[in-house]
PDB file of C-alpha atoms in Angstrom:
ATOM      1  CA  UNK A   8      -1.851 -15.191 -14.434  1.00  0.00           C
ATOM      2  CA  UNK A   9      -2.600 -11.188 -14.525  1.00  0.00           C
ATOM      3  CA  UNK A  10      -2.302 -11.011 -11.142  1.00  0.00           C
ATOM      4  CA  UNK A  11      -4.410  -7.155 -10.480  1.00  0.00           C
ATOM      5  CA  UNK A  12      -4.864  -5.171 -13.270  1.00  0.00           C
ATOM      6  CA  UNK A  13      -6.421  -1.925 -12.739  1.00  0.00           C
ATOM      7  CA  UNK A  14      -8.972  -0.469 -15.689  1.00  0.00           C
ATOM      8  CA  UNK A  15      -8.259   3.148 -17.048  1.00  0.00           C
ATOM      9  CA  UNK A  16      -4.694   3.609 -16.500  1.00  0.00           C
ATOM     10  CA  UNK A  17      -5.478   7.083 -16.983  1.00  0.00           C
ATOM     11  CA  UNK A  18      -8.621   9.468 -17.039  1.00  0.00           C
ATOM     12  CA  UNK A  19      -9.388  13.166 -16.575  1.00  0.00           C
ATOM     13  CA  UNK A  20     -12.428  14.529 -15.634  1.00  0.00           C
ATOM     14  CA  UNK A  21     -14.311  17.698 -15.206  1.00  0.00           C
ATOM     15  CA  UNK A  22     -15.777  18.706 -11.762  1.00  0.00           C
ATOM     16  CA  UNK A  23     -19.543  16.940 -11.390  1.00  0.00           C
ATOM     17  CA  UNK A  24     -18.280  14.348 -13.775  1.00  0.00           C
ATOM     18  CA  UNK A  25     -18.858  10.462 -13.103  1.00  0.00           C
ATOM     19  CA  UNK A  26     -16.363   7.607 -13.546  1.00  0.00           C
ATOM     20  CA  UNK A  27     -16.106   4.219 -12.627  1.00  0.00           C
ATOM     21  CA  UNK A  28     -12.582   2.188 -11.755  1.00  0.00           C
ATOM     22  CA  UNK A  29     -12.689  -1.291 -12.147  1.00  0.00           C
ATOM     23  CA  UNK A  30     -10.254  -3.686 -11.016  1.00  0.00           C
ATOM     24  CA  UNK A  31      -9.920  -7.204 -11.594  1.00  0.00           C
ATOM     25  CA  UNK A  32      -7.937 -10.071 -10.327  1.00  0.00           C
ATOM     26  CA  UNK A  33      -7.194 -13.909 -11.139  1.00  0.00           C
ATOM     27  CA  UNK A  34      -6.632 -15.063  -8.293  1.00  0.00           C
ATOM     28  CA  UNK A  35      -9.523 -16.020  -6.000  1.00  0.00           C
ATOM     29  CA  UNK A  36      -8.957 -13.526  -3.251  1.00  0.00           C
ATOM     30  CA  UNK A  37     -11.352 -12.593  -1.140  1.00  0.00           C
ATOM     31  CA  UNK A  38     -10.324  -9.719   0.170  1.00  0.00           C
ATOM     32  CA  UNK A  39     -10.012  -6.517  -2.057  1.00  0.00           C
ATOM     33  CA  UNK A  40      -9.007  -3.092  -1.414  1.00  0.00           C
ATOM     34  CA  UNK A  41      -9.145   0.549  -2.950  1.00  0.00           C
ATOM     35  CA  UNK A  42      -6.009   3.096  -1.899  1.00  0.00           C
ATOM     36  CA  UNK A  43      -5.413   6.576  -2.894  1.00  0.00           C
ATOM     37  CA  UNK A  44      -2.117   8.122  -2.964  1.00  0.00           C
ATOM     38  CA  UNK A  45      -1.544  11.520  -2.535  1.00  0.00           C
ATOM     39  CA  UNK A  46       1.811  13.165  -1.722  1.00  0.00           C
ATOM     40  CA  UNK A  47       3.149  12.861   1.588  1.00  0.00           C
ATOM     41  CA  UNK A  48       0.607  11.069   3.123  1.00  0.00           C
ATOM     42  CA  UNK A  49       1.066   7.518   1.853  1.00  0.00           C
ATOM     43  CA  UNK A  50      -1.963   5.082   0.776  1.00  0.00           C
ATOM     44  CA  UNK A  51      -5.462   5.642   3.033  1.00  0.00           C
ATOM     45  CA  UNK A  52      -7.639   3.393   2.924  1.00  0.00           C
ATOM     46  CA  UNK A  53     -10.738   4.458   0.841  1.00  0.00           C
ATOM     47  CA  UNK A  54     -13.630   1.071   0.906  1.00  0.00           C
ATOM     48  CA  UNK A  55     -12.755  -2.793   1.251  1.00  0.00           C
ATOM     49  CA  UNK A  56     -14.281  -5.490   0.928  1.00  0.00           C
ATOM     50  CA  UNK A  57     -14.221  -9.316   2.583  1.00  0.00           C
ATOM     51  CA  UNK A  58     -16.345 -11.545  -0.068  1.00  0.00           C
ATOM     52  CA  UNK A  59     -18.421 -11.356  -2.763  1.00  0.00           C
ATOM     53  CA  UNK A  60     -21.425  -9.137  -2.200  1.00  0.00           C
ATOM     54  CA  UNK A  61     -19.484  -7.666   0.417  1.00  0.00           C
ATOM     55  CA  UNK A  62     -18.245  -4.034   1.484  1.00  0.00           C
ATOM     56  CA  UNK A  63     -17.354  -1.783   4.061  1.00  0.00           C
ATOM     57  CA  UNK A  64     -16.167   1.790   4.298  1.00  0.00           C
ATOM     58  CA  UNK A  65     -12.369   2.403   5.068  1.00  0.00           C
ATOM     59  CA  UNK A  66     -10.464   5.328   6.519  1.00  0.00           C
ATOM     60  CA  UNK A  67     -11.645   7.767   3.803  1.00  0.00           C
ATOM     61  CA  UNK A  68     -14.900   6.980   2.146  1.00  0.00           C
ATOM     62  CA  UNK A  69     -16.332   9.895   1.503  1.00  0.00           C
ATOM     63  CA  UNK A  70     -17.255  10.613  -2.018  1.00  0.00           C
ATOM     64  CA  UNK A  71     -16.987   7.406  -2.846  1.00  0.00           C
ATOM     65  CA  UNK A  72     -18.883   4.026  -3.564  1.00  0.00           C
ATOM     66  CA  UNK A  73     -17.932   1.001  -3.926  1.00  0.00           C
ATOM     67  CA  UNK A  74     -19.371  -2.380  -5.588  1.00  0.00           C
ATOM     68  CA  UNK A  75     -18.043  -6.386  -5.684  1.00  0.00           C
ATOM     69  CA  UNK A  76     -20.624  -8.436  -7.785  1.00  0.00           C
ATOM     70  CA  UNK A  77     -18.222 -11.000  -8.591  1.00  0.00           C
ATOM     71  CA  UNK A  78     -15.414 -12.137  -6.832  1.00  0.00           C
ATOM     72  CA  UNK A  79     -12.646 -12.020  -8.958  1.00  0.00           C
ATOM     73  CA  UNK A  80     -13.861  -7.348  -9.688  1.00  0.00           C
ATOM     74  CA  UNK A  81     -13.943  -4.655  -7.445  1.00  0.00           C
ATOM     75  CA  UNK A  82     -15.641  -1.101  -8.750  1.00  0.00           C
ATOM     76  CA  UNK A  83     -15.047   1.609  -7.258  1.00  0.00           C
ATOM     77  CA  UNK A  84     -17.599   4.860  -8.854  1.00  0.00           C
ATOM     78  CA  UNK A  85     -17.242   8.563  -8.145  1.00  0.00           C
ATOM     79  CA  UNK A  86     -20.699   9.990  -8.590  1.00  0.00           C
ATOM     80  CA  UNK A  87     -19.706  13.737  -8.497  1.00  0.00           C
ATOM     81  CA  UNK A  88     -16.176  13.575  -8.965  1.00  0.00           C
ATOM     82  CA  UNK A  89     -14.217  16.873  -7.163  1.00  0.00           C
ATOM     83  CA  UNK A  90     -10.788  18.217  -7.267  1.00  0.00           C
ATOM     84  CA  UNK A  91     -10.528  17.209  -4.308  1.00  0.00           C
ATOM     85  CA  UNK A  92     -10.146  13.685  -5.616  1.00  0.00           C
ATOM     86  CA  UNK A  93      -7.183  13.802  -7.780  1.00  0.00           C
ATOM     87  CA  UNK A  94      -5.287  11.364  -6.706  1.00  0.00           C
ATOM     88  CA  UNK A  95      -3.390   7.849  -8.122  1.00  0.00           C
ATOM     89  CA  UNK A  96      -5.851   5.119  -6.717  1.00  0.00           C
ATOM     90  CA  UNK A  97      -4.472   1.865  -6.112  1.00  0.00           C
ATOM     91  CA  UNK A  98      -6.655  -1.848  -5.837  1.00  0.00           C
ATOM     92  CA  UNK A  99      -5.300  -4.620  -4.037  1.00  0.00           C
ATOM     93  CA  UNK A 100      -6.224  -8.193  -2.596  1.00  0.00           C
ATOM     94  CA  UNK A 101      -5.334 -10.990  -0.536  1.00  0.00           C
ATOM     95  CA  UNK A 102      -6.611 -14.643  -0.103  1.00  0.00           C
ATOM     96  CA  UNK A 103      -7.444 -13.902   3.394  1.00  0.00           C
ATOM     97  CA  UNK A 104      -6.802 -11.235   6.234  1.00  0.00           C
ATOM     98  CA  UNK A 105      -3.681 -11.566   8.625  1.00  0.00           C
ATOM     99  CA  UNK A 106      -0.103 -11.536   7.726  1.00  0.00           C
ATOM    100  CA  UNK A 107      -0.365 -12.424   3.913  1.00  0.00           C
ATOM    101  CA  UNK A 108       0.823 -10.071   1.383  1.00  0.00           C
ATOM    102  CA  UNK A 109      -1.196  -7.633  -0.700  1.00  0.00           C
ATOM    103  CA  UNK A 110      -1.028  -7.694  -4.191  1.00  0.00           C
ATOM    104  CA  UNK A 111      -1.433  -3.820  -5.490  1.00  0.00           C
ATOM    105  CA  UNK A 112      -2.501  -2.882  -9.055  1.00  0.00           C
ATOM    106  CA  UNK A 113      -0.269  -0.759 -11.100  1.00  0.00           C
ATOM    107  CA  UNK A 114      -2.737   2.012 -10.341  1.00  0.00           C
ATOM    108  CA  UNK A 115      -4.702   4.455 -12.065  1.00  0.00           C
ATOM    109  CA  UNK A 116      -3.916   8.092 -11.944  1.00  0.00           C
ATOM    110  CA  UNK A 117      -7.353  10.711 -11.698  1.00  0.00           C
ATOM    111  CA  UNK A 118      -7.314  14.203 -12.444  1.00  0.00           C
ATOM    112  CA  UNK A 119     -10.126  16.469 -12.130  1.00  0.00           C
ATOM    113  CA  UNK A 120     -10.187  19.624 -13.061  1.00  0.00           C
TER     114      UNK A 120
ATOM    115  CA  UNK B  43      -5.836   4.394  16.911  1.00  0.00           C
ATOM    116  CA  UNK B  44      -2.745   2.695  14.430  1.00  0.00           C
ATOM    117  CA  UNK B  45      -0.215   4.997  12.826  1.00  0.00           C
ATOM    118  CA  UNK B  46       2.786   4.824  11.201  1.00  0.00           C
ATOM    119  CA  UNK B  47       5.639   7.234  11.131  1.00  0.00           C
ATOM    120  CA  UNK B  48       8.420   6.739   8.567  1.00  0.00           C
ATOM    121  CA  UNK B  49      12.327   9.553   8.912  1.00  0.00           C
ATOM    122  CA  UNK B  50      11.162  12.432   6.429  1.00  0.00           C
ATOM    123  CA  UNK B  51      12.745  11.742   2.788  1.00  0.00           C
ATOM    124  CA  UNK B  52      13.657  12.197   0.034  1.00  0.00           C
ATOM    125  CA  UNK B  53      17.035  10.394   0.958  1.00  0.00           C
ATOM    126  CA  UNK B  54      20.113  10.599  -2.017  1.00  0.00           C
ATOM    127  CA  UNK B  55      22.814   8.258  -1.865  1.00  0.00           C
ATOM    128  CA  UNK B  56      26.413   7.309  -4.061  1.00  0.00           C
ATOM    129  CA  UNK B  57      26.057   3.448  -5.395  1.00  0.00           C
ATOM    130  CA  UNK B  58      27.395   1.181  -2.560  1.00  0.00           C
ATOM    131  CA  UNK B  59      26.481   3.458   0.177  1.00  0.00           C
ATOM    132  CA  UNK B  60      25.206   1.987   3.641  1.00  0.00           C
ATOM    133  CA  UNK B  61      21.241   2.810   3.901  1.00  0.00           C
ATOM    134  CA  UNK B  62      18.632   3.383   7.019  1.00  0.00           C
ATOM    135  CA  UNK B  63      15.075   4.512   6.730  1.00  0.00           C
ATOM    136  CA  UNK B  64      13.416   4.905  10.278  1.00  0.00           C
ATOM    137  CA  UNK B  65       9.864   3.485  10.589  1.00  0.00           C
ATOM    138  CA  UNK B  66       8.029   3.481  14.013  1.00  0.00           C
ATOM    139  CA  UNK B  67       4.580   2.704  14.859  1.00  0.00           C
ATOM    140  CA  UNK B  68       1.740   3.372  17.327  1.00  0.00           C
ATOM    141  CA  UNK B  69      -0.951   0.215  17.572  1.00  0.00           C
ATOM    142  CA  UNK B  70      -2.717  -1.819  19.883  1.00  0.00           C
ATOM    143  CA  UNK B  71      -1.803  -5.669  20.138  1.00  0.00           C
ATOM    144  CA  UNK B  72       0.655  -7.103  18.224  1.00  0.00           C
ATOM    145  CA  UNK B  73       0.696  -5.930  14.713  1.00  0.00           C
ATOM    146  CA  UNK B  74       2.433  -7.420  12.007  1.00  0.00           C
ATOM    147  CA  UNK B  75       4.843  -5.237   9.835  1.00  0.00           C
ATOM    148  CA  UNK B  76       5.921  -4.968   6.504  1.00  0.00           C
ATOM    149  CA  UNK B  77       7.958  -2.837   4.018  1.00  0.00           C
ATOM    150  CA  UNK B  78       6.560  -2.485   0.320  1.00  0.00           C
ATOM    151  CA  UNK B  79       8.161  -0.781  -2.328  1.00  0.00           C
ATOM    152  CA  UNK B  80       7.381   1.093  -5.040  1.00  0.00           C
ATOM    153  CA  UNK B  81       9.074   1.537  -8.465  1.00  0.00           C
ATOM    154  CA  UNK B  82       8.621   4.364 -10.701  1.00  0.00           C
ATOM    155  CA  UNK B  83       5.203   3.869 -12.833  1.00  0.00           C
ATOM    156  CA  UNK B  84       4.467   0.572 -10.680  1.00  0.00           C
ATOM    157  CA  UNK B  85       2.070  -0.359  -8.088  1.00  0.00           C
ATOM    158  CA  UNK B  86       3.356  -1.307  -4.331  1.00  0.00           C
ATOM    159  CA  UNK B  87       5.250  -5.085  -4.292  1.00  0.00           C
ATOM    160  CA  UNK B  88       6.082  -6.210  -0.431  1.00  0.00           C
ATOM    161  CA  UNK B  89       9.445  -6.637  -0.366  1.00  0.00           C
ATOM    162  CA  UNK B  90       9.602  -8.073   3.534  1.00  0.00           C
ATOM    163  CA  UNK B  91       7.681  -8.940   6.545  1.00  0.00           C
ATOM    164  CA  UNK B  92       7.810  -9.612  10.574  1.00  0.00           C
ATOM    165  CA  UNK B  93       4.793 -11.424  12.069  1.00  0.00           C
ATOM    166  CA  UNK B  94       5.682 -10.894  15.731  1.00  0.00           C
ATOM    167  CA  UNK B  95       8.644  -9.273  18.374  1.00  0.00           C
ATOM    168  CA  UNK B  96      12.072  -9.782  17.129  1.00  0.00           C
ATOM    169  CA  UNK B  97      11.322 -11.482  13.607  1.00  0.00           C
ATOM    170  CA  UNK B  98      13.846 -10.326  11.647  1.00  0.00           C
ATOM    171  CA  UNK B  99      12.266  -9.567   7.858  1.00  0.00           C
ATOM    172  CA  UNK B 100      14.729  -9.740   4.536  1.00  0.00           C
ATOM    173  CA  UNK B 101      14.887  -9.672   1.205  1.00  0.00           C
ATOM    174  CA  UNK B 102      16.879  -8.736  -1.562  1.00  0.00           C
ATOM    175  CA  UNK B 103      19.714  -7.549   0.845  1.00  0.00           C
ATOM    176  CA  UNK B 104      17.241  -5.400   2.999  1.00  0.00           C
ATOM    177  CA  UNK B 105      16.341  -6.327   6.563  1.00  0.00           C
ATOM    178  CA  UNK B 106      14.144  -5.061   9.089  1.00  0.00           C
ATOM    179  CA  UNK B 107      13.858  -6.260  12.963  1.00  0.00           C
ATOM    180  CA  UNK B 108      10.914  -6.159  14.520  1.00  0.00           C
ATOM    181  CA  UNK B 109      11.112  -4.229  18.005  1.00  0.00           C
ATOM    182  CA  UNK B 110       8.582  -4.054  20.773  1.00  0.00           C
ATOM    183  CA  UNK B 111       9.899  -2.380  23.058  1.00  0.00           C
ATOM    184  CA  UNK B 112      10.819   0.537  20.852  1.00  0.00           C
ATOM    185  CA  UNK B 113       7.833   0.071  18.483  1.00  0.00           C
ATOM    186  CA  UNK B 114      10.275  -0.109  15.288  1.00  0.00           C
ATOM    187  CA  UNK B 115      10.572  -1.395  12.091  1.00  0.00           C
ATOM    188  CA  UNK B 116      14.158   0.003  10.640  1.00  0.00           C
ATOM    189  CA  UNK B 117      14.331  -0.892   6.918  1.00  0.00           C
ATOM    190  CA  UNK B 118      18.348  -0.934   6.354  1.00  0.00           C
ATOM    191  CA  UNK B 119      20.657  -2.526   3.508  1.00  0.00           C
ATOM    192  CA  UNK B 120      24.166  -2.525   3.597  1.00  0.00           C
ATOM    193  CA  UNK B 121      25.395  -1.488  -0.103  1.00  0.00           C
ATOM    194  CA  UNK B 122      22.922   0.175  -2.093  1.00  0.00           C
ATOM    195  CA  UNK B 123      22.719  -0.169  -5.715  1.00  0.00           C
ATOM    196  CA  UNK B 124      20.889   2.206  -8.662  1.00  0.00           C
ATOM    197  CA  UNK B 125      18.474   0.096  -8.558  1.00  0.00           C
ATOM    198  CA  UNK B 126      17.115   0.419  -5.560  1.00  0.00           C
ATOM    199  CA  UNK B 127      15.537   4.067  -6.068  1.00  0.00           C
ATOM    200  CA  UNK B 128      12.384   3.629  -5.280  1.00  0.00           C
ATOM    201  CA  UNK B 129       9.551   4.837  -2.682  1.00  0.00           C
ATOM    202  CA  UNK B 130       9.589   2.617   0.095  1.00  0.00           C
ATOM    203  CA  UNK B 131       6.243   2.596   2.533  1.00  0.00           C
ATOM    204  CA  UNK B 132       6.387   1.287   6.028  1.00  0.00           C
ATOM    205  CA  UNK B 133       2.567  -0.621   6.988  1.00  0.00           C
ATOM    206  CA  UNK B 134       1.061  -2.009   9.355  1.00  0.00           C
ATOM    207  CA  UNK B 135      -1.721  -4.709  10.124  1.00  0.00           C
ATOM    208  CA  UNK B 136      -3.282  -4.819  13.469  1.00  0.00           C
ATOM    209  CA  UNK B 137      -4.285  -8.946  12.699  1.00  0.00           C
ATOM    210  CA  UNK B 138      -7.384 -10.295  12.844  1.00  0.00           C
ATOM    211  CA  UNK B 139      -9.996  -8.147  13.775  1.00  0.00           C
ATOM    212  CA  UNK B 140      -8.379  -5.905  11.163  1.00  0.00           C
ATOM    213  CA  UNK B 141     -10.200  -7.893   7.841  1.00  0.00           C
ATOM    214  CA  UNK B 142      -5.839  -7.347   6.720  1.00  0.00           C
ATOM    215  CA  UNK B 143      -6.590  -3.530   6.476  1.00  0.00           C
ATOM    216  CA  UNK B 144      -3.364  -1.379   6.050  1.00  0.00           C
ATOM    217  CA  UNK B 145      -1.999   1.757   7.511  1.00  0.00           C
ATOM    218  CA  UNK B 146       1.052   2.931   5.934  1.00  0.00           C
ATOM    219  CA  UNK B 147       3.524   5.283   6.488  1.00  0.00           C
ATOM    220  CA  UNK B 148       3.953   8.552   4.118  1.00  0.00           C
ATOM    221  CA  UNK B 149       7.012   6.705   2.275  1.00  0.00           C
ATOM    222  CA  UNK B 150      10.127   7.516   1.598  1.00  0.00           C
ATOM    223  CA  UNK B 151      11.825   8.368  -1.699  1.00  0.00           C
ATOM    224  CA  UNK B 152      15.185   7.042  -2.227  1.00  0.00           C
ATOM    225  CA  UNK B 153      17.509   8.091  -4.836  1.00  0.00           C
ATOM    226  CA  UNK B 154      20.603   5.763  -5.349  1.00  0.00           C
ATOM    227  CA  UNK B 155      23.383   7.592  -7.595  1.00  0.00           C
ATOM    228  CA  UNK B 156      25.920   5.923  -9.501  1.00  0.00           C
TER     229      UNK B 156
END
């Protein structure tokens, strides 16, 4: 049992560049998140998703987009990627909304230059 | 809309030392409340939880109480050890209409010295 693993640990990219994050879990969540962190201001919130086939834009979607074909993967692409968007970006899931814990990947940290 | 606002860090304390970290909250309902921590390299692990007013969360020595009528969520443990330097991130979820969407704090880095 992997629990979340989070696919590249680490990447840098050039302004304009393209990338996709994948993360995975094992087991059978439904729910599945994507976080960034940046400095003093904590995770926010970037697209989530409740099922399979399933997503919905968070607190900071922008620049962003988001895809869950299967259940147990949760993409999350950066078409044009910006400065603006280094960040460490965090997945998580959850069987089911409500008080149940998250369970966060170890992250993957983003630079673009 | 929710918020969370967590004292302003870093905090540095001597092994053994007694330690607060101040976490209020702005949300409508009853939200429930958690503190997750985060180790150096690692992602976020929850290390305790209150579903409603007065629950008292704890775990691993830490506790947090639950407080309505002051909208808190105090993380405090009374002897810290090395160990425990971490970034701790105060969250909360607004329950069901919330699909278990987060909104954390800006976390707190805590340095424990021998």
């Amino acid at each position: 049992n992997a629990g979340v693993t989070q696919t590249p640990k680490f990447r840098v990219l050039k302004t304009g560049q393209s990338m996709t994050l994948l993360c995975a879990q094992d087991m059978n969540h439904e729910y599945m998140y994507w976080y960034r962190q940046d400095p003093g201001m904590g995770l926010r919130l970037i697209h989530y998703s409740v099922g399979e086939g399933t997503t919905a834009k968070g607190e900071v979607p922008d620049g962003y987009n988001v895809s869950r074909l299967k259940k147990q993967n949760f993409l999350l692409g950066l078409e044009s990627a910006a400065p603006s968007q280094t960040s460490v970006y965090f997945c998580a899931s959850t069987p089911r909304a409500g008080a149940d814990t998250q369970y966060f990947g170890p992250g993957t940290r983003l630079t673009v230059l | 809309g929710n918020s969370v606002t967590q004292m302003e860090g870093p905090v540095t304390l001597s092994e053994e030392a007694f330690l607060t970290i101040n976490c209020t909250y702005t949300a409508t309902g009853y939200p429930s409340l958690f503190w997750y921590v985060q180790y150096p390299g690692e992602g976020l692990q929850l290390l305790l939880k209150a579903t409603k007013a007065d629950d008292k969360g704890s775990n691993k020595g830490f506790e947090a109480t639950y407080r309505k009528e002051t909208t808190s969520f105090h993380l405090e443990k009374g002897s810290v050890q090395v160990s425990d330097s971490a970034v701790y991130f105060c969250a909360l979820s607004p329950l069901k209409t919330s699909y278990g969407k987060l909104t954390f704090g800006q976390g707190t880095i805590l340095t424990v010295h021998p």
